[in-house]
Coordinates of N, CA and C in Angstrom, one line a residue:
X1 N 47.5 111.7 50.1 CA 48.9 111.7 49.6 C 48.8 111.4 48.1
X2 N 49.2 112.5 47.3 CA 49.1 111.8 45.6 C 50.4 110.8 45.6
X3 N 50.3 110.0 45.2 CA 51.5 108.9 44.9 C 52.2 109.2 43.5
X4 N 51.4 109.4 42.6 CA 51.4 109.7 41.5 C 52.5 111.4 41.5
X5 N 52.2 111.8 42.3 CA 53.1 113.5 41.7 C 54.1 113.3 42.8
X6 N 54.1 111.9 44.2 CA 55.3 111.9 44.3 C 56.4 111.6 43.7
X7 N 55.9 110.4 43.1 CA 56.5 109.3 42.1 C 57.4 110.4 40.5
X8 N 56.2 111.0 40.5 CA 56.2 112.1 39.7 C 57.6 113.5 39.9
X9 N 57.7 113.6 40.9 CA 58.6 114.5 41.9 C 60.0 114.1 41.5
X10 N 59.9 112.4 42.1 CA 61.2 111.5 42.3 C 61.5 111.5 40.6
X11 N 60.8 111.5 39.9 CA 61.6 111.3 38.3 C 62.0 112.5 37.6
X12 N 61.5 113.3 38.1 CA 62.2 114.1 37.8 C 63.6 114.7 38.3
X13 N 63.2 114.8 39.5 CA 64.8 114.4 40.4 C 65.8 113.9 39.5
X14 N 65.2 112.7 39.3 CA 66.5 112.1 38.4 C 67.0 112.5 37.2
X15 N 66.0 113.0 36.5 CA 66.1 113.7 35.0 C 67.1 114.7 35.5
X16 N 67.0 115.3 36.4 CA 68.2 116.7 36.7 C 69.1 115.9 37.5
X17 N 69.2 114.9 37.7 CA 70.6 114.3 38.2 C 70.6 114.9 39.6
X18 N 69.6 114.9 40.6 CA 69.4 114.9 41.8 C 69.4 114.1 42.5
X19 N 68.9 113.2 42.2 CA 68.9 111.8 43.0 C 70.1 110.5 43.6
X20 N 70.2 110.2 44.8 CA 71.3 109.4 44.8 C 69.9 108.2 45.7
X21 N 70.4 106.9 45.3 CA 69.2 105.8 45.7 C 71.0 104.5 45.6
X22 N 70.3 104.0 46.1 CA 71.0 102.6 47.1 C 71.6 103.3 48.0
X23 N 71.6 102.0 49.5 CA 71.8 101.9 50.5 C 73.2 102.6 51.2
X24 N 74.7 102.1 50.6 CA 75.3 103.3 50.8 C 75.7 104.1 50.3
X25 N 75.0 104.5 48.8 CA 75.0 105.9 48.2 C 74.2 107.0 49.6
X26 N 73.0 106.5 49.7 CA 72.1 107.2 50.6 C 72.7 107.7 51.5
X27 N 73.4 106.6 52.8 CA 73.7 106.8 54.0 C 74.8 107.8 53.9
X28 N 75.8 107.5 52.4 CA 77.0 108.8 52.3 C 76.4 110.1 52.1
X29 N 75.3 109.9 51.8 CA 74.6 111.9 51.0 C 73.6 112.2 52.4
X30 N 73.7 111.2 53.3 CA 72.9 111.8 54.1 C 74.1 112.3 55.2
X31 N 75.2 111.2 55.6 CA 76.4 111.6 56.7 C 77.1 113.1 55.8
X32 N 77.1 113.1 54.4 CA 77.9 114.3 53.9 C 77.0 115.6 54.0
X33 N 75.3 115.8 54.5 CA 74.7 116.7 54.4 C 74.2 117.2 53.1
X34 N 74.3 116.3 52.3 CA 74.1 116.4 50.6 C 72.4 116.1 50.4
X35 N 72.2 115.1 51.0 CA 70.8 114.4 51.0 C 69.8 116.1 51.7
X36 N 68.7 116.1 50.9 CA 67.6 116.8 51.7 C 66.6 116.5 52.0
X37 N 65.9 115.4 51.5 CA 64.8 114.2 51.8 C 65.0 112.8 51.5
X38 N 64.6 112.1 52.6 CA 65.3 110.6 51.9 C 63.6 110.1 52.6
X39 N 63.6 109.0 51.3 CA 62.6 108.0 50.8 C 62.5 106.8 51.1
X40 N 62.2 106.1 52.1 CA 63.0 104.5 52.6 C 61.2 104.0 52.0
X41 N 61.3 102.6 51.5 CA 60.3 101.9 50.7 C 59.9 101.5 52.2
X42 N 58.7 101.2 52.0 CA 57.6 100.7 53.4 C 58.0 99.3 53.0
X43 N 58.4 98.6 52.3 CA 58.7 96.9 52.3 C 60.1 97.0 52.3
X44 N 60.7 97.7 52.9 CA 62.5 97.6 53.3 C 62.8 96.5 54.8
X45 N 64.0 96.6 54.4 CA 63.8 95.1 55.7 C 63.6 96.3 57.3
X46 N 63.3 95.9 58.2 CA 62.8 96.2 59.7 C 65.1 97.2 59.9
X47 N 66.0 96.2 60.0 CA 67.2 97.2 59.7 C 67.3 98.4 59.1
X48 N 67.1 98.5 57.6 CA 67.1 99.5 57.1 C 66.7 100.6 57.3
X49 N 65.1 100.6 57.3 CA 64.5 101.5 57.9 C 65.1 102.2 59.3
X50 N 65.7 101.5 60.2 CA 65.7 101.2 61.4 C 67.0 102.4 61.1
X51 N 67.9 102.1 60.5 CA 69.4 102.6 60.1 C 69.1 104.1 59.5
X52 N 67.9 104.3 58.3 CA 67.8 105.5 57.9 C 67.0 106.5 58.9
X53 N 66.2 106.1 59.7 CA 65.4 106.5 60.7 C 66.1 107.3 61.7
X54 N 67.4 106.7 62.0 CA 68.1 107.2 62.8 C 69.4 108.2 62.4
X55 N 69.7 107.7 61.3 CA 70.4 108.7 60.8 C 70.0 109.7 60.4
X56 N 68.8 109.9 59.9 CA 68.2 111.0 59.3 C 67.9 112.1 60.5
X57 N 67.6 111.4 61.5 CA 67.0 111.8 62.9 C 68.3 112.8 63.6
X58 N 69.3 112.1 63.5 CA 70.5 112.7 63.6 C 71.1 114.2 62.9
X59 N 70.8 113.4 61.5 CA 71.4 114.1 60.5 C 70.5 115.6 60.9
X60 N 69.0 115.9 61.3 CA 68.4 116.3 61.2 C 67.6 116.3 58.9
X61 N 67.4 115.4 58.6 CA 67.2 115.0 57.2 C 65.9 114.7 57.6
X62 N 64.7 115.1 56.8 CA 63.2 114.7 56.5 C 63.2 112.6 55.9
X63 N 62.9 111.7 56.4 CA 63.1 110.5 56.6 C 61.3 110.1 56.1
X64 N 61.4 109.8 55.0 CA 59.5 109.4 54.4 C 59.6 107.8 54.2
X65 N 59.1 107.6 54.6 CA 58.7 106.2 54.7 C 57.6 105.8 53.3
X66 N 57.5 105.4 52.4 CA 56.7 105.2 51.2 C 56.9 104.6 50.5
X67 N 55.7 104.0 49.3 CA 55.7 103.2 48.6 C 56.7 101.9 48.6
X68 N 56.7 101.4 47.7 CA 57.3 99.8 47.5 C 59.0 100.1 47.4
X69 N 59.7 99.0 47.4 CA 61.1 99.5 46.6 C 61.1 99.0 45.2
X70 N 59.8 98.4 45.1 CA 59.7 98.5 43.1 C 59.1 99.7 42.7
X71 N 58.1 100.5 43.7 CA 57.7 101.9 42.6 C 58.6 103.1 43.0
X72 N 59.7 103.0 43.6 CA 60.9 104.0 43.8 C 61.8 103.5 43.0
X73 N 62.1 102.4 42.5 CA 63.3 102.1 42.0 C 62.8 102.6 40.4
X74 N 61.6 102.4 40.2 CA 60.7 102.8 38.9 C 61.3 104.5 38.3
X75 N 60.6 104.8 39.9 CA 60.3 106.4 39.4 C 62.2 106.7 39.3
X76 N 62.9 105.9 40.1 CA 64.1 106.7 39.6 C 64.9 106.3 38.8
X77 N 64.4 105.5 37.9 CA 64.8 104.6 36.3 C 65.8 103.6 36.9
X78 N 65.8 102.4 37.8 CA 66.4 101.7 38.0 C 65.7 100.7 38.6
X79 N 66.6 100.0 39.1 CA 65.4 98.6 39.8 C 64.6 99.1 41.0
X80 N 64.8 97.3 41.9 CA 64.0 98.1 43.0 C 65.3 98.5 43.8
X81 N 64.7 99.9 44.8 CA 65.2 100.3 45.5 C 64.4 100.2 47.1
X82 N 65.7 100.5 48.1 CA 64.8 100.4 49.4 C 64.9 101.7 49.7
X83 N 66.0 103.0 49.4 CA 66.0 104.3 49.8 C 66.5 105.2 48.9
X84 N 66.4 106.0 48.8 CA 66.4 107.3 47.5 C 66.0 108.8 48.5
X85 N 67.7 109.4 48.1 CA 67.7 110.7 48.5 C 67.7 111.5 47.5
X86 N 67.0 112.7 47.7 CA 66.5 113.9 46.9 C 67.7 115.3 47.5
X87 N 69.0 115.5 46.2 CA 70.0 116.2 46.7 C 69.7 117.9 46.2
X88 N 68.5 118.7 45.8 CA 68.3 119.5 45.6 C 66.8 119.9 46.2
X89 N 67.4 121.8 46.8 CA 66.6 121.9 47.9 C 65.1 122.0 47.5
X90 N 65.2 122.7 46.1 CA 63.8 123.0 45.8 C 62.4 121.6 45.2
X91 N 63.3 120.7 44.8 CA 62.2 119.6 44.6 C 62.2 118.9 46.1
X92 N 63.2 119.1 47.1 CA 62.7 118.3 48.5 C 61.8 119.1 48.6
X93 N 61.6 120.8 48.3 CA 60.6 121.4 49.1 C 59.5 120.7 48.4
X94 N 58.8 120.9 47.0 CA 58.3 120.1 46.6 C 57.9 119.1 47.3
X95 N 58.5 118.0 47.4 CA 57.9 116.4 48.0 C 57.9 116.5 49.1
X96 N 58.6 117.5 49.9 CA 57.5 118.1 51.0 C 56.1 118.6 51.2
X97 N 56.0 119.2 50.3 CA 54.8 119.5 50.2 C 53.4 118.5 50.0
X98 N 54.3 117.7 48.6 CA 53.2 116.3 48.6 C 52.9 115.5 49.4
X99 N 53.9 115.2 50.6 CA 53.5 114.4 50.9 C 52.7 114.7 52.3
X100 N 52.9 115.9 52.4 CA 52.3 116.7 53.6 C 52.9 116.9 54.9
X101 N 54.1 117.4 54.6 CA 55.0 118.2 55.8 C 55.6 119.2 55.6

């Protein structure tokens, strides 16, 4: 997994105004079908995960589990975050690809 051209992926996202990151920004872009990959930090509390896991599973939404919620909140110019959705299709395909699915 490059971390780097994820991380890399996610900032850019943001630079084109793709990105929606906190908890219920996320959960609304994922219930609205707006979300096309969402990013939950591997140090998010045992709930969270637990809550994106299932919704995404639902939603039918790609649900990646990764890095910290300080190097997501990084890559998407803000603090730490615990989840960050990618709202355009062609860079989810992208960070699909990176991360290998």
């Amino acid at each position: 997994m490059g971390q780097d051209r994820v991380l890399g992926l996610l900032g850019l996202a943001r630079k084109a105004r793709k990105t929606v990151s906190g908890e219920f920004a996320v959960e609304k872009a994922v219930q609205s079908k707006k979300a096309c990959i969402v990013f939950v930090a591997e140090d998010a509390s045992e709930n969270t995960k637990k809550l994106f896991s299932n919704k995404c599973s639902y939603y039918e939404i790609p649900c990646i589990f990764y890095g910290t919620k300080e190097t997501l909140g990084n890559a998407v110019g803000s603090g730490a975050r615990a989840s960050v959705a990618v709202t355009d299709q062609g860079l989810s395909n992208a960070l699909r690809r990176a991360v290998g699915i």
